[in-house]
C-alpha cells in the first residue's frame, strides 16, 4: 500500500510541476510580446523624438 501511495504522490507532483512549467512558459511568451511591442509602440519624448517606455 505504501509504494502505491508513493507512486501516486510522485505522479501528482510531476503533473503539478509540468503544469507550472507550462504556465511559466506562457507567462514568459506574453512578457516577451509586451516587451517587443514596447519597441514598436513608443510614446514621443521631449522634442518630438521617440522616448523609451522603460526606465532602465
PDB file of C-alpha atoms in Angstrom:
ATOM      1  CA  UNK A   1       0.000   0.000   0.000  1.00  0.00           C
ATOM      2  CA  UNK A   2       2.829   2.420   0.815  1.00  0.00           C
ATOM      3  CA  UNK A   3       4.552   2.023  -2.597  1.00  0.00           C
ATOM      4  CA  UNK A   4       1.253   2.739  -4.325  1.00  0.00           C
ATOM      5  CA  UNK A   5       0.781   5.932  -2.319  1.00  0.00           C
ATOM      6  CA  UNK A   6       4.377   6.972  -3.052  1.00  0.00           C
ATOM      7  CA  UNK A   7       3.890   6.405  -6.783  1.00  0.00           C
ATOM      8  CA  UNK A   8       0.612   8.334  -6.791  1.00  0.00           C
ATOM      9  CA  UNK A   9       2.178  11.227  -4.872  1.00  0.00           C
ATOM     10  CA  UNK A  10       5.112  11.276  -7.262  1.00  0.00           C
ATOM     11  CA  UNK A  11       2.784  11.309 -10.274  1.00  0.00           C
ATOM     12  CA  UNK A  12       0.772  14.151  -8.727  1.00  0.00           C
ATOM     13  CA  UNK A  13       3.956  16.113  -8.013  1.00  0.00           C
ATOM     14  CA  UNK A  14       5.267  15.659 -11.552  1.00  0.00           C
ATOM     15  CA  UNK A  15       1.896  16.626 -13.027  1.00  0.00           C
ATOM     16  CA  UNK A  16       1.837  19.770 -10.887  1.00  0.00           C
ATOM     17  CA  UNK A  17       5.409  20.659 -11.877  1.00  0.00           C
ATOM     18  CA  UNK A  18       4.625  20.107 -15.542  1.00  0.00           C
ATOM     19  CA  UNK A  19       1.565  22.348 -15.345  1.00  0.00           C
ATOM     20  CA  UNK A  20       3.542  25.043 -13.504  1.00  0.00           C
ATOM     21  CA  UNK A  21       6.340  24.942 -16.082  1.00  0.00           C
ATOM     22  CA  UNK A  22       3.847  25.180 -18.935  1.00  0.00           C
ATOM     23  CA  UNK A  23       2.161  28.149 -17.244  1.00  0.00           C
ATOM     24  CA  UNK A  24       5.557  29.809 -16.755  1.00  0.00           C
ATOM     25  CA  UNK A  25       6.341  29.337 -20.456  1.00  0.00           C
ATOM     26  CA  UNK A  26       3.082  31.061 -21.402  1.00  0.00           C
ATOM     27  CA  UNK A  27       3.814  33.921 -18.989  1.00  0.00           C
ATOM     28  CA  UNK A  28       7.305  34.262 -20.493  1.00  0.00           C
ATOM     29  CA  UNK A  29       5.845  34.412 -24.019  1.00  0.00           C
ATOM     30  CA  UNK A  30       3.355  37.110 -23.003  1.00  0.00           C
ATOM     31  CA  UNK A  31       6.098  39.184 -21.347  1.00  0.00           C
ATOM     32  CA  UNK A  32       8.279  38.829 -24.448  1.00  0.00           C
ATOM     33  CA  UNK A  33       5.452  40.005 -26.719  1.00  0.00           C
ATOM     34  CA  UNK A  34       4.744  43.018 -24.477  1.00  0.00           C
ATOM     35  CA  UNK A  35       8.468  43.846 -24.379  1.00  0.00           C
ATOM     36  CA  UNK A  36       8.741  43.685 -28.185  1.00  0.00           C
ATOM     37  CA  UNK A  37       5.593  45.788 -28.619  1.00  0.00           C
ATOM     38  CA  UNK A  38       7.191  48.384 -26.379  1.00  0.00           C
ATOM     39  CA  UNK A  39       9.858  48.955 -29.011  1.00  0.00           C
ATOM     40  CA  UNK A  40       7.276  49.360 -31.776  1.00  0.00           C
ATOM     41  CA  UNK A  41       4.751  51.480 -29.858  1.00  0.00           C
ATOM     42  CA  UNK A  42       6.793  54.100 -28.041  1.00  0.00           C
ATOM     43  CA  UNK A  43       5.422  57.419 -26.818  1.00  0.00           C
ATOM     44  CA  UNK A  44       7.030  60.586 -28.160  1.00  0.00           C
ATOM     45  CA  UNK A  45       9.597  62.015 -25.812  1.00  0.00           C
ATOM     46  CA  UNK A  46      10.799  65.599 -25.449  1.00  0.00           C
ATOM     47  CA  UNK A  47      11.440  67.359 -28.742  1.00  0.00           C
ATOM     48  CA  UNK A  48       9.173  65.029 -30.747  1.00  0.00           C
ATOM     49  CA  UNK A  49      11.628  62.133 -30.798  1.00  0.00           C
ATOM     50  CA  UNK A  50      10.761  58.656 -29.656  1.00  0.00           C
ATOM     51  CA  UNK A  51      11.290  58.045 -25.957  1.00  0.00           C
ATOM     52  CA  UNK A  52      11.923  54.886 -24.033  1.00  0.00           C
ATOM     53  CA  UNK A  53       8.919  53.207 -22.445  1.00  0.00           C
ATOM     54  CA  UNK A  54      11.027  51.643 -19.721  1.00  0.00           C
ATOM     55  CA  UNK A  55      13.155  53.242 -17.016  1.00  0.00           C
ATOM     56  CA  UNK A  56      16.483  51.372 -17.246  1.00  0.00           C
TER      57      UNK A  56
END
